[in-house]
Amino acid sequence: DDPEHIYLCWRGIGWHPTIAKLSLPDDKDEVDVVWGPYQIVQSTGARPYAKYMSNGKDKIYLTYTTGHPDNELPNFLYFNYIDIKTLQLTDVRGTVLSTIADGTFKVNKTGDYAKQYPSTVVDNPSERDWVWQIASSDRNGNPVIAMVRISDNKESHDYYYAKWNGHEWKKTFLINAGGHFHQTPNLEKCYSAGMAIDPSNVNEVYCSLPVEGKYGKVYEIVRFIMSEDGEVISTRRQVRPIPDVDYFFENQWRAYRKRTGTEH
């Protein structure tokens, strides 16, 4: 509803979620900051990790953690809306939490906070949460979130699908993702292999999983089909993203050389 401005959200002031409203580029490709920048929230964690999306109309969805899961145990996951008409921060039910320009909304990971602001908390486990994606689920604009719960020792990662059903966050366990995906031991052990929601069909979720394959331990993509209630209907193993793509293009190249007699 505001086609004359760009809303920019990033990790900015104090390493926290930050927002500014910009003018559209002029004929010299220059923009002006017409509002902000403002820090949106203030966490007890040093560096909240955030994901954003727009409903294309009047809201920016914001989900974020207390901080980096390496440093936070437990590490909560939160959700807010930014109303671009009022420039206020609200919870998932629309209750105003702050006027962004007047100061930050303070979050923490205590039981008292969860009781005072229950509609801001997606998950408050005893483990370490991290967030991968946020999307809009249906005609009502209810949010869905791709998230991971990581064990105390950081050696076990579980993929979850969280959906706001209008009353509560339904969090569905999808599958265990093993541990961190990279081969460097004892460093950044909270990095999962990855998961993604199809933004055009949020009942489909794709997860990267370690499997024992022809070439040793490799990662493959598994697709989960979710019901409208947030339950798993079916799963399907997809192709291995790298080996099969390489194989496909190599065969295409061989066929092209054979057909054209070209070596280069």
mmCIF file of C-alpha atoms in Angstrom:
data_model
loop_
_atom_site.group_PDB
_atom_site.id
_atom_site.type_symbol
_atom_site.label_atom_id
_atom_site.label_comp_id
_atom_site.label_asym_id
_atom_site.label_seq_id
_atom_site.Cartn_x
_atom_site.Cartn_y
_atom_site.Cartn_z
ATOM 1 C CA ASP A 1 0.000 0.000 0.000
ATOM 2 C CA ASP A 2 3.065 2.270 -0.154
ATOM 3 C CA PRO A 3 4.555 1.920 -3.653
ATOM 4 C CA GLU A 4 6.569 5.122 -3.292
ATOM 5 C CA HIS A 5 9.045 3.726 -0.746
ATOM 6 C CA ILE A 6 11.443 0.862 -0.109
ATOM 7 C CA TYR A 7 11.487 -0.691 3.370
ATOM 8 C CA LEU A 8 14.953 -1.947 4.211
ATOM 9 C CA CYS A 9 15.491 -4.383 7.094
ATOM 10 C CA TRP A 10 18.935 -5.583 8.131
ATOM 11 C CA ARG A 11 21.244 -6.356 11.020
ATOM 12 C CA GLY A 12 22.232 -2.813 11.823
ATOM 13 C CA ILE A 13 22.212 -0.763 15.010
ATOM 14 C CA GLY A 14 23.859 -2.692 17.833
ATOM 15 C CA TRP A 15 23.921 -5.864 15.672
ATOM 16 C CA HIS A 16 20.136 -5.985 16.045
ATOM 17 C CA PRO A 17 17.187 -5.973 13.618
ATOM 18 C CA THR A 18 16.979 -2.483 12.119
ATOM 19 C CA ILE A 19 14.590 -0.808 9.685
ATOM 20 C CA ALA A 20 14.597 2.290 7.480
ATOM 21 C CA LYS A 21 12.220 3.711 4.889
ATOM 22 C CA LEU A 22 13.869 4.878 1.662
ATOM 23 C CA SER A 23 12.716 6.877 -1.313
ATOM 24 C CA LEU A 24 12.651 5.224 -4.714
ATOM 25 C CA PRO A 25 15.796 5.796 -6.821
ATOM 26 C CA ASP A 26 15.842 9.091 -8.690
ATOM 27 C CA ASP A 27 17.153 9.606 -12.201
ATOM 28 C CA LYS A 28 20.703 9.372 -10.830
ATOM 29 C CA ASP A 29 19.918 6.091 -9.022
ATOM 30 C CA GLU A 30 20.209 7.787 -5.652
ATOM 31 C CA VAL A 31 17.864 7.249 -2.711
ATOM 32 C CA ASP A 32 17.126 9.212 0.445
ATOM 33 C CA VAL A 33 16.428 7.865 3.909
ATOM 34 C CA VAL A 34 13.063 9.408 4.772
ATOM 35 C CA TRP A 35 12.479 7.568 8.082
ATOM 36 C CA GLY A 36 14.982 5.886 10.363
ATOM 37 C CA PRO A 37 17.109 3.941 10.604
ATOM 38 C CA TYR A 38 15.641 2.590 13.843
ATOM 39 C CA GLN A 39 16.540 -0.448 15.895
ATOM 40 C CA ILE A 40 13.386 -2.557 16.132
ATOM 41 C CA VAL A 41 14.035 -4.770 19.151
ATOM 42 C CA GLN A 42 16.617 -5.081 21.909
ATOM 43 C CA SER A 43 17.518 -8.599 23.007
ATOM 44 C CA THR A 44 19.513 -9.870 25.944
ATOM 45 C CA GLY A 45 21.481 -11.813 23.309
ATOM 46 C CA ALA A 46 24.311 -10.095 21.488
ATOM 47 C CA ARG A 47 23.245 -10.846 17.900
ATOM 48 C CA PRO A 48 19.669 -11.864 17.128
ATOM 49 C CA TYR A 49 19.344 -13.752 13.842
ATOM 50 C CA ALA A 50 16.320 -12.611 11.835
ATOM 51 C CA LYS A 51 14.308 -13.457 8.718
ATOM 52 C CA TYR A 52 11.863 -11.073 7.041
ATOM 53 C CA MET A 53 9.143 -11.129 4.403
ATOM 54 C CA SER A 54 6.419 -8.784 3.199
ATOM 55 C CA ASN A 55 2.776 -9.687 2.668
ATOM 56 C CA GLY A 56 2.899 -7.321 -0.314
ATOM 57 C CA LYS A 57 0.336 -5.032 1.242
ATOM 58 C CA ASP A 58 0.744 -3.550 4.704
ATOM 59 C CA LYS A 59 2.917 -5.795 6.889
ATOM 60 C CA ILE A 60 6.501 -6.935 7.183
ATOM 61 C CA TYR A 61 6.870 -10.263 8.977
ATOM 62 C CA LEU A 62 9.822 -10.543 11.345
ATOM 63 C CA THR A 63 11.033 -13.686 13.117
ATOM 64 C CA TYR A 64 14.261 -13.727 15.110
ATOM 65 C CA THR A 65 16.207 -15.509 17.835
ATOM 66 C CA THR A 66 17.490 -14.342 21.184
ATOM 67 C CA GLY A 67 20.981 -14.483 19.710
ATOM 68 C CA HIS A 68 23.448 -16.840 18.076
ATOM 69 C CA PRO A 69 22.693 -20.432 19.167
ATOM 70 C CA ASP A 70 26.388 -21.027 19.774
ATOM 71 C CA ASN A 71 26.220 -18.496 22.583
ATOM 72 C CA GLU A 72 22.632 -18.821 23.837
ATOM 73 C CA LEU A 73 21.278 -21.771 25.777
ATOM 74 C CA PRO A 74 18.342 -21.759 25.614
ATOM 75 C CA ASN A 75 17.827 -19.739 22.451
ATOM 76 C CA PHE A 76 14.206 -18.582 21.956
ATOM 77 C CA LEU A 77 12.437 -17.864 18.668
ATOM 78 C CA TYR A 78 10.121 -14.821 18.382
ATOM 79 C CA PHE A 79 7.685 -13.412 15.812
ATOM 80 C CA ASN A 80 6.381 -9.867 15.210
ATOM 81 C CA TYR A 81 4.650 -7.840 12.522
ATOM 82 C CA ILE A 82 5.784 -4.402 11.394
ATOM 83 C CA ASP A 83 2.733 -2.363 10.365
ATOM 84 C CA ILE A 84 3.878 -0.010 7.599
ATOM 85 C CA LYS A 85 0.787 2.183 7.952
ATOM 86 C CA THR A 86 1.374 3.006 11.614
ATOM 87 C CA LEU A 87 5.122 2.137 11.753
ATOM 88 C CA GLN A 88 4.437 0.138 14.885
ATOM 89 C CA LEU A 89 5.557 -3.290 16.031
ATOM 90 C CA THR A 90 2.815 -5.767 16.928
ATOM 91 C CA ASP A 91 2.559 -9.370 18.061
ATOM 92 C CA VAL A 92 0.970 -12.075 15.911
ATOM 93 C CA ARG A 93 -2.500 -11.154 17.216
ATOM 94 C CA GLY A 94 -2.081 -7.487 16.285
ATOM 95 C CA THR A 95 -1.450 -6.144 19.798
ATOM 96 C CA VAL A 96 0.831 -3.085 19.603
ATOM 97 C CA LEU A 97 4.183 -3.632 21.293
ATOM 98 C CA SER A 98 5.939 -0.394 20.395
ATOM 99 C CA THR A 99 6.041 2.615 18.117
ATOM 100 C CA ILE A 100 9.326 1.890 16.409
ATOM 101 C CA ALA A 101 10.580 5.487 16.236
ATOM 102 C CA ASP A 102 9.976 5.949 19.981
ATOM 103 C CA GLY A 103 12.279 3.162 21.133
ATOM 104 C CA THR A 104 13.067 -0.531 20.946
ATOM 105 C CA PHE A 105 10.894 -3.376 22.174
ATOM 106 C CA LYS A 106 12.867 -5.392 24.725
ATOM 107 C CA VAL A 107 12.875 -9.190 24.588
ATOM 108 C CA ASN A 108 14.518 -11.845 26.718
ATOM 109 C CA LYS A 109 14.357 -15.590 27.267
ATOM 110 C CA THR A 110 12.845 -15.807 30.740
ATOM 111 C CA GLY A 111 9.662 -17.492 31.827
ATOM 112 C CA ASP A 112 8.338 -14.147 33.025
ATOM 113 C CA TYR A 113 8.794 -12.659 29.556
ATOM 114 C CA ALA A 114 6.990 -15.607 27.916
ATOM 115 C CA LYS A 115 4.067 -15.138 30.312
ATOM 116 C CA GLN A 116 3.896 -11.378 29.755
ATOM 117 C CA TYR A 117 4.207 -11.527 25.951
ATOM 118 C CA PRO A 118 3.038 -15.035 24.979
ATOM 119 C CA SER A 119 1.977 -13.974 21.482
ATOM 120 C CA THR A 120 5.523 -12.881 20.620
ATOM 121 C CA VAL A 121 7.100 -16.273 21.348
ATOM 122 C CA VAL A 122 7.151 -18.972 18.672
ATOM 123 C CA ASP A 123 9.266 -21.417 20.649
ATOM 124 C CA ASN A 124 10.904 -21.344 24.065
ATOM 125 C CA PRO A 125 12.671 -24.688 24.336
ATOM 126 C CA SER A 126 15.368 -25.782 26.727
ATOM 127 C CA GLU A 127 17.534 -26.202 23.605
ATOM 128 C CA ARG A 128 18.961 -23.874 20.955
ATOM 129 C CA ASP A 129 16.606 -22.581 18.245
ATOM 130 C CA TRP A 130 17.639 -21.218 14.880
ATOM 131 C CA VAL A 131 15.499 -19.899 12.048
ATOM 132 C CA TRP A 132 15.767 -20.574 8.312
ATOM 133 C CA GLN A 133 12.774 -18.977 6.624
ATOM 134 C CA ILE A 134 9.413 -17.302 7.080
ATOM 135 C CA ALA A 135 6.500 -17.384 4.651
ATOM 136 C CA SER A 136 2.797 -16.533 4.519
ATOM 137 C CA SER A 137 0.525 -19.547 4.662
ATOM 138 C CA ASP A 138 -2.986 -18.787 3.490
ATOM 139 C CA ARG A 139 -5.573 -16.172 2.534
ATOM 140 C CA ASN A 140 -5.501 -14.906 6.119
ATOM 141 C CA GLY A 141 -1.768 -14.263 5.886
ATOM 142 C CA ASN A 142 -0.913 -16.569 8.768
ATOM 143 C CA PRO A 143 2.863 -17.055 9.037
ATOM 144 C CA VAL A 144 4.780 -20.314 8.752
ATOM 145 C CA ILE A 145 8.394 -20.722 9.822
ATOM 146 C CA ALA A 146 11.176 -23.171 8.984
ATOM 147 C CA MET A 147 13.185 -23.641 12.172
ATOM 148 C CA VAL A 148 15.731 -25.934 13.782
ATOM 149 C CA ARG A 149 16.133 -27.111 17.355
ATOM 150 C CA ILE A 150 19.739 -27.882 18.250
ATOM 151 C CA SER A 151 20.739 -30.006 21.238
ATOM 152 C CA ASP A 152 22.673 -28.700 24.229
ATOM 153 C CA ASN A 153 25.919 -30.216 22.916
ATOM 154 C CA LYS A 154 25.153 -28.955 19.360
ATOM 155 C CA GLU A 155 25.587 -32.459 17.917
ATOM 156 C CA SER A 156 21.956 -33.153 16.990
ATOM 157 C CA HIS A 157 19.762 -30.908 14.803
ATOM 158 C CA ASP A 158 15.996 -31.367 14.376
ATOM 159 C CA TYR A 159 14.025 -29.727 11.562
ATOM 160 C CA TYR A 160 10.621 -28.257 12.521
ATOM 161 C CA TYR A 161 7.724 -26.618 10.673
ATOM 162 C CA ALA A 162 5.957 -23.973 12.776
ATOM 163 C CA LYS A 163 2.562 -22.640 11.711
ATOM 164 C CA TRP A 164 0.322 -20.024 13.340
ATOM 165 C CA ASN A 165 -3.212 -21.445 13.154
ATOM 166 C CA GLY A 166 -4.936 -18.343 14.482
ATOM 167 C CA HIS A 167 -4.768 -19.519 18.088
ATOM 168 C CA GLU A 168 -1.292 -20.923 18.707
ATOM 169 C CA TRP A 169 1.968 -21.926 17.064
ATOM 170 C CA LYS A 170 1.763 -25.551 15.956
ATOM 171 C CA LYS A 171 5.303 -26.920 15.756
ATOM 172 C CA THR A 172 5.699 -30.149 13.811
ATOM 173 C CA PHE A 173 8.852 -32.259 13.975
ATOM 174 C CA LEU A 174 9.958 -33.194 10.452
ATOM 175 C CA ILE A 175 13.177 -35.182 10.763
ATOM 176 C CA ASN A 176 16.558 -35.291 12.454
ATOM 177 C CA ALA A 177 19.208 -33.530 10.362
ATOM 178 C CA GLY A 178 22.266 -35.078 11.964
ATOM 179 C CA GLY A 179 24.837 -32.565 13.142
ATOM 180 C CA HIS A 180 26.522 -29.572 11.530
ATOM 181 C CA PHE A 181 26.995 -29.986 7.784
ATOM 182 C CA HIS A 182 30.570 -28.798 7.326
ATOM 183 C CA GLN A 183 33.696 -30.861 7.937
ATOM 184 C CA THR A 184 35.471 -28.530 10.361
ATOM 185 C CA PRO A 185 35.316 -30.138 13.826
ATOM 186 C CA ASN A 186 34.378 -28.132 16.927
ATOM 187 C CA LEU A 187 33.642 -24.921 15.030
ATOM 188 C CA GLU A 188 30.239 -23.310 14.286
ATOM 189 C CA LYS A 189 28.431 -26.545 15.145
ATOM 190 C CA CYS A 190 24.976 -24.949 14.880
ATOM 191 C CA TYR A 191 25.017 -24.726 11.075
ATOM 192 C CA SER A 192 22.504 -27.276 9.763
ATOM 193 C CA ALA A 193 22.558 -28.479 6.164
ATOM 194 C CA GLY A 194 19.483 -26.369 5.444
ATOM 195 C CA MET A 195 15.724 -26.265 4.909
ATOM 196 C CA ALA A 196 13.348 -24.175 2.810
ATOM 197 C CA ILE A 197 9.618 -23.556 2.439
ATOM 198 C CA ASP A 198 8.230 -23.229 -1.085
ATOM 199 C CA PRO A 199 6.894 -19.631 -0.934
ATOM 200 C CA SER A 200 4.290 -20.357 -3.630
ATOM 201 C CA ASN A 201 3.039 -23.466 -1.820
ATOM 202 C CA VAL A 202 3.940 -23.298 1.860
ATOM 203 C CA ASN A 203 2.648 -26.831 2.466
ATOM 204 C CA GLU A 204 5.847 -28.066 0.806
ATOM 205 C CA VAL A 205 9.085 -28.038 2.790
ATOM 206 C CA TYR A 206 12.486 -29.155 1.530
ATOM 207 C CA CYS A 207 15.193 -30.401 3.910
ATOM 208 C CA SER A 208 18.811 -31.339 3.282
ATOM 209 C CA LEU A 209 19.742 -34.612 5.033
ATOM 210 C CA PRO A 210 22.944 -36.635 5.361
ATOM 211 C CA VAL A 211 22.658 -40.121 3.839
ATOM 212 C CA GLU A 212 25.044 -42.924 3.036
ATOM 213 C CA GLY A 213 25.324 -42.927 -0.722
ATOM 214 C CA LYS A 214 27.426 -44.353 -3.534
ATOM 215 C CA TYR A 215 30.139 -41.788 -2.875
ATOM 216 C CA GLY A 216 30.103 -42.009 0.908
ATOM 217 C CA LYS A 217 28.236 -39.674 3.215
ATOM 218 C CA VAL A 218 26.417 -37.148 1.060
ATOM 219 C CA TYR A 219 23.443 -34.818 1.460
ATOM 220 C CA GLU A 220 20.154 -35.344 -0.327
ATOM 221 C CA ILE A 221 16.974 -33.281 -0.506
ATOM 222 C CA VAL A 222 13.773 -34.644 1.049
ATOM 223 C CA ARG A 223 10.396 -33.021 0.337
ATOM 224 C CA PHE A 224 7.717 -32.944 3.034
ATOM 225 C CA ILE A 225 4.079 -32.374 2.120
ATOM 226 C CA MET A 226 2.144 -30.764 4.970
ATOM 227 C CA SER A 227 -1.585 -30.665 5.608
ATOM 228 C CA GLU A 228 -3.462 -27.430 6.287
ATOM 229 C CA ASP A 229 -3.317 -28.418 9.963
ATOM 230 C CA GLY A 230 0.477 -28.541 9.836
ATOM 231 C CA GLU A 231 0.830 -32.331 9.897
ATOM 232 C CA VAL A 232 3.154 -34.345 7.637
ATOM 233 C CA ILE A 233 1.163 -36.053 4.883
ATOM 234 C CA SER A 234 4.002 -37.582 2.898
ATOM 235 C CA THR A 235 7.720 -37.449 2.238
ATOM 236 C CA ARG A 236 9.693 -37.977 -0.929
ATOM 237 C CA ARG A 237 13.414 -38.165 -1.484
ATOM 238 C CA GLN A 238 14.536 -35.837 -4.258
ATOM 239 C CA VAL A 239 17.722 -36.000 -6.332
ATOM 240 C CA ARG A 240 21.127 -35.306 -4.882
ATOM 241 C CA PRO A 241 21.649 -31.651 -5.774
ATOM 242 C CA ILE A 242 25.283 -31.716 -6.909
ATOM 243 C CA PRO A 243 26.218 -35.188 -8.281
ATOM 244 C CA ASP A 244 23.026 -35.592 -10.353
ATOM 245 C CA VAL A 245 23.225 -32.080 -11.790
ATOM 246 C CA ASP A 246 26.850 -32.648 -12.815
ATOM 247 C CA TYR A 247 25.907 -36.005 -14.358
ATOM 248 C CA PHE A 248 23.018 -34.447 -16.288
ATOM 249 C CA PHE A 249 25.084 -31.655 -17.790
ATOM 250 C CA GLU A 250 27.967 -33.990 -18.636
ATOM 251 C CA ASN A 251 25.594 -36.229 -20.575
ATOM 252 C CA GLN A 252 24.083 -33.221 -22.323
ATOM 253 C CA TRP A 253 27.550 -32.031 -23.309
ATOM 254 C CA ARG A 254 28.539 -35.461 -24.630
ATOM 255 C CA ALA A 255 25.351 -35.641 -26.699
ATOM 256 C CA TYR A 256 25.999 -32.162 -28.100
ATOM 257 C CA ARG A 257 29.586 -33.030 -29.112
ATOM 258 C CA LYS A 258 28.450 -36.252 -30.743
ATOM 259 C CA ARG A 259 25.674 -34.472 -32.676
ATOM 260 C CA THR A 260 27.807 -31.540 -33.842
ATOM 261 C CA GLY A 261 31.253 -33.107 -34.009
ATOM 262 C CA THR A 262 32.457 -30.257 -31.751
ATOM 263 C CA GLU A 263 35.253 -30.762 -29.216
ATOM 264 C CA HIS A 264 35.116 -27.280 -27.648
#
